[in-house]
PDB file of C-alpha atoms in Angstrom:
ATOM      1  CA  LYS A 964     -15.692 -52.555 -15.869  1.00 81.00           C
ATOM      2  CA  ASN A 965     -13.721 -53.900 -12.897  1.00 84.00           C
ATOM      3  CA  GLN A 966     -13.660 -51.403 -10.064  1.00 90.00           C
ATOM      4  CA  VAL A 967     -12.611 -51.253  -6.416  1.00 95.00           C
ATOM      5  CA  GLU A 968     -14.040 -48.533  -4.205  1.00 96.00           C
ATOM      6  CA  GLN A 969     -12.772 -47.771  -0.728  1.00 97.00           C
ATOM      7  CA  SER A 970     -14.304 -45.768   2.061  1.00 96.00           C
ATOM      8  CA  PRO A 971     -13.763 -43.534   3.810  1.00 97.00           C
ATOM      9  CA  GLN A 972     -11.160 -41.646   1.765  1.00 95.00           C
ATOM     10  CA  SER A 973      -9.536 -40.474   4.972  1.00 96.00           C
ATOM     11  CA  LEU A 974      -9.954 -41.094   8.671  1.00 97.00           C
ATOM     12  CA  ILE A 975      -8.563 -39.634  11.876  1.00 98.00           C
ATOM     13  CA  ILE A 976      -8.705 -41.637  15.099  1.00 98.00           C
ATOM     14  CA  LEU A 977      -7.154 -41.421  18.548  1.00 98.00           C
ATOM     15  CA  GLU A 978      -4.398 -43.781  19.577  1.00 98.00           C
ATOM     16  CA  GLY A 979      -5.768 -46.913  21.197  1.00 97.00           C
ATOM     17  CA  LYS A 980      -9.109 -46.787  19.374  1.00 98.00           C
ATOM     18  CA  ASN A 981     -10.355 -49.330  16.844  1.00 98.00           C
ATOM     19  CA  CYS A 982     -11.385 -48.563  13.281  1.00 98.00           C
ATOM     20  CA  THR A 983     -12.810 -50.316  10.232  1.00 98.00           C
ATOM     21  CA  LEU A 984     -12.040 -49.575   6.602  1.00 98.00           C
ATOM     22  CA  GLN A 985     -14.353 -50.675   3.787  1.00 98.00           C
ATOM     23  CA  CYS A 986     -13.767 -52.036   0.298  1.00 98.00           C
ATOM     24  CA  ASN A 987     -16.439 -52.772  -2.329  1.00 97.00           C
ATOM     25  CA  TYR A 988     -15.548 -54.349  -5.645  1.00 96.00           C
ATOM     26  CA  THR A 989     -17.151 -55.256  -8.938  1.00 93.00           C
ATOM     27  CA  VAL A 990     -14.372 -57.517 -10.222  1.00 86.00           C
ATOM     28  CA  SER A 991     -15.850 -60.610 -11.801  1.00 84.00           C
ATOM     29  CA  PRO A 992     -15.134 -63.451 -11.814  1.00 86.00           C
ATOM     30  CA  PHE A 993     -13.475 -62.942  -8.470  1.00 85.00           C
ATOM     31  CA  SER A 994     -10.487 -64.859  -7.170  1.00 86.00           C
ATOM     32  CA  ASN A 995      -8.734 -63.060  -4.357  1.00 91.00           C
ATOM     33  CA  LEU A 996      -8.576 -59.845  -2.348  1.00 94.00           C
ATOM     34  CA  ARG A 997      -5.547 -58.225  -0.733  1.00 95.00           C
ATOM     35  CA  TRP A 998      -5.018 -55.436   1.746  1.00 97.00           C
ATOM     36  CA  TYR A 999      -1.809 -53.426   1.668  1.00 97.00           C
ATOM     37  CA  LYS A1000      -0.381 -50.816   4.028  1.00 97.00           C
ATOM     38  CA  GLN A1001       1.619 -47.998   2.488  1.00 95.00           C
ATOM     39  CA  ASP A1002       3.658 -45.584   4.577  1.00 94.00           C
ATOM     40  CA  THR A1003       4.251 -42.181   3.021  1.00 89.00           C
ATOM     41  CA  GLY A1004       6.950 -42.292   0.351  1.00 85.00           C
ATOM     42  CA  ARG A1005       7.404 -46.066   0.597  1.00 90.00           C
ATOM     43  CA  GLY A1006       6.206 -49.110  -1.296  1.00 93.00           C
ATOM     44  CA  PRO A1007       3.064 -50.939  -0.131  1.00 95.00           C
ATOM     45  CA  VAL A1008       3.435 -53.895   2.219  1.00 95.00           C
ATOM     46  CA  SER A1009       1.026 -56.822   2.147  1.00 94.00           C
ATOM     47  CA  LEU A1010      -1.200 -57.294   5.211  1.00 96.00           C
ATOM     48  CA  THR A1011      -3.529 -60.111   4.106  1.00 95.00           C
ATOM     49  CA  ILE A1012      -4.530 -62.112   1.049  1.00 93.00           C
ATOM     50  CA  MET A1013      -7.889 -63.906   0.991  1.00 93.00           C
ATOM     51  CA  THR A1014      -9.376 -66.196  -1.622  1.00 91.00           C
ATOM     52  CA  PHE A1015     -13.077 -66.369  -2.413  1.00 86.00           C
ATOM     53  CA  SER A1016     -13.496 -69.274   0.039  1.00 89.00           C
ATOM     54  CA  GLU A1017     -12.101 -67.409   3.051  1.00 92.00           C
ATOM     55  CA  ASN A1018     -14.214 -65.187   5.300  1.00 94.00           C
ATOM     56  CA  THR A1019     -11.620 -63.767   7.638  1.00 96.00           C
ATOM     57  CA  LYS A1020      -7.869 -63.529   8.018  1.00 96.00           C
ATOM     58  CA  SER A1021      -5.791 -61.868  10.711  1.00 96.00           C
ATOM     59  CA  ASN A1022      -2.309 -60.420  10.843  1.00 96.00           C
ATOM     60  CA  GLY A1023      -1.601 -59.217  14.364  1.00 97.00           C
ATOM     61  CA  ARG A1024      -3.913 -56.297  15.127  1.00 98.00           C
ATOM     62  CA  TYR A1025      -5.233 -56.320  11.555  1.00 98.00           C
ATOM     63  CA  THR A1026      -8.262 -58.467  10.702  1.00 98.00           C
ATOM     64  CA  ALA A1027      -9.719 -58.603   7.211  1.00 98.00           C
ATOM     65  CA  THR A1028     -13.151 -59.979   6.416  1.00 97.00           C
ATOM     66  CA  LEU A1029     -14.588 -60.931   3.051  1.00 96.00           C
ATOM     67  CA  ASP A1030     -18.142 -61.459   1.840  1.00 95.00           C
ATOM     68  CA  ALA A1031     -17.844 -62.708  -1.729  1.00 91.00           C
ATOM     69  CA  ASP A1032     -21.625 -62.742  -2.135  1.00 91.00           C
ATOM     70  CA  THR A1033     -22.023 -59.015  -1.511  1.00 94.00           C
ATOM     71  CA  LYS A1034     -18.554 -58.246  -2.935  1.00 94.00           C
ATOM     72  CA  GLN A1035     -17.470 -56.446   0.206  1.00 97.00           C
ATOM     73  CA  SER A1036     -14.409 -56.563   2.412  1.00 98.00           C
ATOM     74  CA  SER A1037     -13.389 -54.733   5.546  1.00 98.00           C
ATOM     75  CA  LEU A1038     -10.125 -54.216   7.379  1.00 98.00           C
ATOM     76  CA  HIS A1039     -10.424 -53.855  11.133  1.00 98.00           C
ATOM     77  CA  ILE A1040      -7.570 -52.347  13.122  1.00 98.00           C
ATOM     78  CA  THR A1041      -7.590 -53.021  16.845  1.00 98.00           C
ATOM     79  CA  ALA A1042      -5.983 -50.817  19.508  1.00 98.00           C
ATOM     80  CA  SER A1043      -4.474 -48.438  16.957  1.00 97.00           C
ATOM     81  CA  GLN A1044      -0.921 -47.196  17.294  1.00 98.00           C
ATOM     82  CA  LEU A1045       0.777 -44.112  15.898  1.00 97.00           C
ATOM     83  CA  SER A1046       2.645 -46.387  13.469  1.00 97.00           C
ATOM     84  CA  ASP A1047      -0.671 -47.391  11.904  1.00 98.00           C
ATOM     85  CA  SER A1048      -0.807 -43.963  10.266  1.00 98.00           C
ATOM     86  CA  ALA A1049      -0.610 -44.835   6.573  1.00 97.00           C
ATOM     87  CA  SER A1050      -2.674 -45.455   3.464  1.00 96.00           C
ATOM     88  CA  TYR A1051      -4.500 -48.770   3.248  1.00 98.00           C
ATOM     89  CA  ILE A1052      -5.100 -50.134  -0.208  1.00 97.00           C
ATOM     90  CA  CYS A1053      -7.572 -52.822  -1.237  1.00 97.00           C
ATOM     91  CA  VAL A1054      -6.596 -54.866  -4.307  1.00 95.00           C
ATOM     92  CA  VAL A1055      -8.689 -57.475  -6.112  1.00 92.00           C
ATOM     93  CA  GLY A1056      -7.482 -60.286  -8.350  1.00 89.00           C
ATOM     94  CA  PRO A1057      -9.714 -61.850 -10.999  1.00 85.00           C
ATOM     95  CA  TRP A1058     -10.139 -65.543 -11.676  1.00 81.00           C
ATOM     96  CA  GLY A1059      -7.459 -66.588 -14.145  1.00 75.00           C
ATOM     97  CA  GLY A1060      -4.755 -64.438 -12.624  1.00 66.00           C
ATOM     98  CA  ASP A1061      -5.017 -61.507 -14.986  1.00 73.00           C
ATOM     99  CA  LYS A1062      -4.603 -57.820 -14.109  1.00 83.00           C
ATOM    100  CA  LEU A1063      -5.113 -56.711 -10.500  1.00 88.00           C
ATOM    101  CA  THR A1064      -7.545 -53.870  -9.767  1.00 90.00           C
ATOM    102  CA  PHE A1065      -6.452 -51.358  -7.138  1.00 92.00           C
ATOM    103  CA  GLY A1066      -8.576 -49.136  -4.930  1.00 94.00           C
ATOM    104  CA  THR A1067      -7.475 -45.553  -4.352  1.00 92.00           C
ATOM    105  CA  GLY A1068      -6.884 -46.228  -0.670  1.00 95.00           C
ATOM    106  CA  THR A1069      -7.970 -44.916   2.719  1.00 96.00           C
ATOM    107  CA  ARG A1070      -5.594 -42.512   4.410  1.00 96.00           C
ATOM    108  CA  LEU A1071      -5.550 -43.185   8.162  1.00 98.00           C
ATOM    109  CA  ALA A1072      -4.096 -40.772  10.701  1.00 98.00           C
ATOM    110  CA  VAL A1073      -3.699 -41.910  14.311  1.00 98.00           C
ATOM    111  CA  ARG A1074      -3.361 -39.027  16.753  1.00 97.00           C
ATOM    112  CA  PRO A1075      -1.877 -39.252  20.276  1.00 96.00           C
TER     113      PRO A1075
ATOM    114  CA  LYS B1011      16.516 -63.025   1.233  1.00 68.00           C
ATOM    115  CA  ALA B1012      16.977 -59.607  -0.328  1.00 81.00           C
ATOM    116  CA  GLY B1013      13.841 -57.657  -1.168  1.00 93.00           C
ATOM    117  CA  VAL B1014      12.934 -55.823  -4.348  1.00 97.00           C
ATOM    118  CA  THR B1015      15.473 -53.143  -5.157  1.00 97.00           C
ATOM    119  CA  GLN B1016      14.973 -50.119  -7.348  1.00 97.00           C
ATOM    120  CA  THR B1017      17.557 -47.726  -8.694  1.00 97.00           C
ATOM    121  CA  PRO B1018      17.971 -44.880  -8.577  1.00 97.00           C
ATOM    122  CA  ARG B1019      15.896 -43.899  -5.532  1.00 96.00           C
ATOM    123  CA  TYR B1020      15.655 -40.254  -6.536  1.00 97.00           C
ATOM    124  CA  LEU B1021      15.967 -38.595  -9.905  1.00 96.00           C
ATOM    125  CA  ILE B1022      15.570 -35.049 -11.210  1.00 98.00           C
ATOM    126  CA  LYS B1023      15.154 -34.555 -14.944  1.00 97.00           C
ATOM    127  CA  THR B1024      14.211 -31.740 -17.291  1.00 97.00           C
ATOM    128  CA  ARG B1025      11.209 -31.703 -19.612  1.00 97.00           C
ATOM    129  CA  GLY B1026      11.981 -33.382 -22.901  1.00 97.00           C
ATOM    130  CA  GLN B1027      14.657 -35.656 -21.510  1.00 98.00           C
ATOM    131  CA  GLN B1028      14.316 -39.407 -21.180  1.00 98.00           C
ATOM    132  CA  VAL B1029      14.844 -41.606 -18.146  1.00 98.00           C
ATOM    133  CA  THR B1030      15.462 -45.284 -17.412  1.00 98.00           C
ATOM    134  CA  LEU B1031      14.489 -46.854 -14.106  1.00 98.00           C
ATOM    135  CA  SER B1032      15.695 -50.240 -12.941  1.00 98.00           C
ATOM    136  CA  CYS B1033      14.119 -52.946 -10.819  1.00 98.00           C
ATOM    137  CA  SER B1034      15.709 -56.104  -9.428  1.00 97.00           C
ATOM    138  CA  PRO B1035      13.072 -58.576  -8.217  1.00 97.00           C
ATOM    139  CA  ILE B1036      13.374 -61.003  -5.339  1.00 96.00           C
ATOM    140  CA  SER B1037      15.515 -63.966  -6.332  1.00 95.00           C
ATOM    141  CA  GLY B1038      13.394 -66.610  -8.058  1.00 93.00           C
ATOM    142  CA  HIS B1039      10.519 -64.284  -8.888  1.00 94.00           C
ATOM    143  CA  ARG B1040       9.554 -64.323 -12.542  1.00 93.00           C
ATOM    144  CA  SER B1041       6.986 -61.526 -12.603  1.00 94.00           C
ATOM    145  CA  VAL B1042       7.660 -57.803 -12.419  1.00 96.00           C
ATOM    146  CA  SER B1043       4.974 -55.115 -12.507  1.00 96.00           C
ATOM    147  CA  TRP B1044       5.386 -51.358 -12.659  1.00 97.00           C
ATOM    148  CA  TYR B1045       3.111 -48.714 -11.164  1.00 96.00           C
ATOM    149  CA  GLN B1046       2.948 -44.929 -11.131  1.00 96.00           C
ATOM    150  CA  GLN B1047       1.758 -43.117  -8.035  1.00 94.00           C
ATOM    151  CA  THR B1048       1.129 -39.359  -7.951  1.00 90.00           C
ATOM    152  CA  PRO B1049       0.066 -37.306  -4.911  1.00 80.00           C
ATOM    153  CA  GLY B1050      -3.556 -37.970  -4.116  1.00 72.00           C
ATOM    154  CA  GLN B1051      -3.818 -40.712  -6.737  1.00 78.00           C
ATOM    155  CA  GLY B1052      -3.934 -44.410  -6.293  1.00 82.00           C
ATOM    156  CA  LEU B1053      -1.502 -46.812  -7.862  1.00 90.00           C
ATOM    157  CA  GLN B1054      -1.804 -46.647 -11.639  1.00 92.00           C
ATOM    158  CA  PHE B1055      -0.767 -49.819 -13.415  1.00 93.00           C
ATOM    159  CA  LEU B1056       1.867 -49.370 -16.130  1.00 96.00           C
ATOM    160  CA  PHE B1057       2.837 -52.868 -17.270  1.00 93.00           C
ATOM    161  CA  GLU B1058       3.463 -56.423 -16.178  1.00 94.00           C
ATOM    162  CA  TYR B1059       6.257 -58.695 -17.369  1.00 95.00           C
ATOM    163  CA  PHE B1060       6.445 -62.429 -16.845  1.00 93.00           C
ATOM    164  CA  SER B1061       9.310 -64.533 -18.137  1.00 92.00           C
ATOM    165  CA  GLU B1062      10.540 -61.681 -20.362  1.00 94.00           C
ATOM    166  CA  THR B1063       7.146 -61.166 -22.019  1.00 94.00           C
ATOM    167  CA  GLN B1064       4.830 -58.219 -21.487  1.00 93.00           C
ATOM    168  CA  ARG B1065       1.557 -59.741 -20.305  1.00 92.00           C
ATOM    169  CA  ASN B1066      -0.463 -56.638 -19.513  1.00 90.00           C
ATOM    170  CA  LYS B1067      -0.276 -52.930 -20.192  1.00 92.00           C
ATOM    171  CA  GLY B1068      -2.040 -50.019 -18.549  1.00 91.00           C
ATOM    172  CA  ASN B1069      -3.471 -46.907 -20.180  1.00 91.00           C
ATOM    173  CA  PHE B1070      -0.314 -44.896 -20.586  1.00 95.00           C
ATOM    174  CA  PRO B1071       1.036 -43.240 -23.736  1.00 96.00           C
ATOM    175  CA  GLY B1072       3.683 -44.903 -25.860  1.00 95.00           C
ATOM    176  CA  ARG B1073       6.352 -42.726 -24.219  1.00 97.00           C
ATOM    177  CA  PHE B1074       6.295 -45.291 -21.428  1.00 97.00           C
ATOM    178  CA  SER B1075       7.986 -48.569 -22.259  1.00 97.00           C
ATOM    179  CA  GLY B1076       9.636 -51.407 -20.459  1.00 97.00           C
ATOM    180  CA  ARG B1077      11.401 -54.696 -20.766  1.00 97.00           C
ATOM    181  CA  GLN B1078      12.454 -57.676 -18.730  1.00 97.00           C
ATOM    182  CA  PHE B1079      15.737 -59.500 -19.020  1.00 96.00           C
ATOM    183  CA  SER B1080      16.470 -63.209 -18.758  1.00 94.00           C
ATOM    184  CA  ASN B1081      17.509 -62.792 -15.107  1.00 93.00           C
ATOM    185  CA  SER B1082      14.058 -61.236 -14.417  1.00 94.00           C
ATOM    186  CA  ARG B1083      15.507 -57.780 -13.828  1.00 97.00           C
ATOM    187  CA  SER B1084      13.347 -55.125 -15.443  1.00 98.00           C
ATOM    188  CA  GLU B1085      13.730 -51.606 -16.735  1.00 98.00           C
ATOM    189  CA  MET B1086      11.190 -48.999 -17.658  1.00 98.00           C
ATOM    190  CA  ASN B1087      11.861 -46.046 -19.891  1.00 98.00           C
ATOM    191  CA  VAL B1088      10.040 -42.762 -20.223  1.00 98.00           C
ATOM    192  CA  SER B1089      10.904 -40.635 -23.223  1.00 95.00           C
ATOM    193  CA  THR B1090      10.181 -36.967 -23.816  1.00 96.00           C
ATOM    194  CA  LEU B1091       9.454 -36.305 -20.155  1.00 97.00           C
ATOM    195  CA  GLU B1092       6.550 -34.040 -19.205  1.00 97.00           C
ATOM    196  CA  LEU B1093       5.922 -32.231 -15.920  1.00 96.00           C
ATOM    197  CA  GLY B1094       3.027 -34.600 -15.243  1.00 94.00           C
ATOM    198  CA  ASP B1095       5.391 -37.556 -15.209  1.00 96.00           C
ATOM    199  CA  SER B1096       6.663 -36.475 -11.796  1.00 96.00           C
ATOM    200  CA  ALA B1097       5.677 -39.334  -9.545  1.00 96.00           C
ATOM    201  CA  LEU B1098       6.761 -42.243  -7.412  1.00 96.00           C
ATOM    202  CA  TYR B1099       7.411 -45.236  -9.667  1.00 97.00           C
ATOM    203  CA  LEU B1100       6.983 -48.545  -7.924  1.00 97.00           C
ATOM    204  CA  CYS B1101       8.082 -51.953  -9.013  1.00 97.00           C
ATOM    205  CA  ALA B1102       6.640 -55.164  -7.594  1.00 96.00           C
ATOM    206  CA  SER B1103       7.724 -58.760  -8.032  1.00 96.00           C
ATOM    207  CA  SER B1104       5.987 -62.083  -7.525  1.00 92.00           C
ATOM    208  CA  LEU B1105       6.693 -65.753  -8.119  1.00 91.00           C
ATOM    209  CA  GLU B1106       3.818 -66.202 -10.547  1.00 86.00           C
ATOM    210  CA  ARG B1107       1.445 -63.855 -12.387  1.00 85.00           C
ATOM    211  CA  PRO B1108       0.444 -61.275  -9.756  1.00 84.00           C
ATOM    212  CA  GLY B1109      -3.315 -61.803 -10.079  1.00 81.00           C
ATOM    213  CA  ARG B1110      -3.169 -65.444  -8.990  1.00 80.00           C
ATOM    214  CA  ALA B1111      -4.537 -66.191  -5.531  1.00 76.00           C
ATOM    215  CA  GLY B1112      -1.320 -67.555  -4.116  1.00 77.00           C
ATOM    216  CA  SER B1113       0.948 -65.039  -5.799  1.00 83.00           C
ATOM    217  CA  GLU B1114       1.858 -62.329  -3.333  1.00 88.00           C
ATOM    218  CA  GLN B1115       3.355 -59.134  -4.714  1.00 91.00           C
ATOM    219  CA  TYR B1116       6.342 -57.577  -2.988  1.00 95.00           C
ATOM    220  CA  PHE B1117       6.941 -53.908  -3.680  1.00 96.00           C
ATOM    221  CA  GLY B1118      10.223 -52.081  -3.903  1.00 97.00           C
ATOM    222  CA  PRO B1119      10.858 -48.714  -2.216  1.00 95.00           C
ATOM    223  CA  GLY B1120      10.180 -46.838  -5.429  1.00 96.00           C
ATOM    224  CA  THR B1121      11.988 -44.265  -7.525  1.00 97.00           C
ATOM    225  CA  ARG B1122      10.941 -40.664  -6.931  1.00 96.00           C
ATOM    226  CA  LEU B1123      11.100 -38.882 -10.290  1.00 97.00           C
ATOM    227  CA  THR B1124      10.864 -35.106 -10.427  1.00 97.00           C
ATOM    228  CA  VAL B1125      10.539 -33.404 -13.811  1.00 97.00           C
ATOM    229  CA  THR B1126      11.333 -29.691 -13.912  1.00 97.00           C
TER     230      THR B1126
END
């Protein structure tokens, strides 16, 4: 069964600090992995999309890494800001473009 | 370029009633997917439409249905509403099938449905 597990479930950090969110998946065969940011009560917004051949991709202060061999990905947030407070969702796409598998997300709170 | 729009944004219904939600994808996008999100839950996949055909369906009862029109606009319908149907319903559009590597999904703002 295709699954995406994210950790931690929730995280509190101080403004200006860095943090790393984890995503492990069992989707096979694997094609691509996405990270989304979702503010409370809004639709998710794409941060990065990586294919199986990519190891890292950045979007401003967000850097995603991918290890397709161990089926792990991480999202690193540098110099956090209050506006980074949101849920971060890891999504995996299978080879062939069929149904996406969503993780349940990590809820991040950035405190002043 | 206009983003994904969903109407209405907020809706209050009574148990037993039915509801229709609408989604207008980004111009040129042929795929529309629907998701349900409840407090504390992740995004639960409802269905995916591509070129007016349902390509995938999630594990929801038959009370949940949808369709896509020739202009790619999509509607979903929930009949015989239950309290547990209260949720944020999100629509997402993409150029191609959403699982493809180069096919980025763009989400709408969602419709907040409250069933009393």
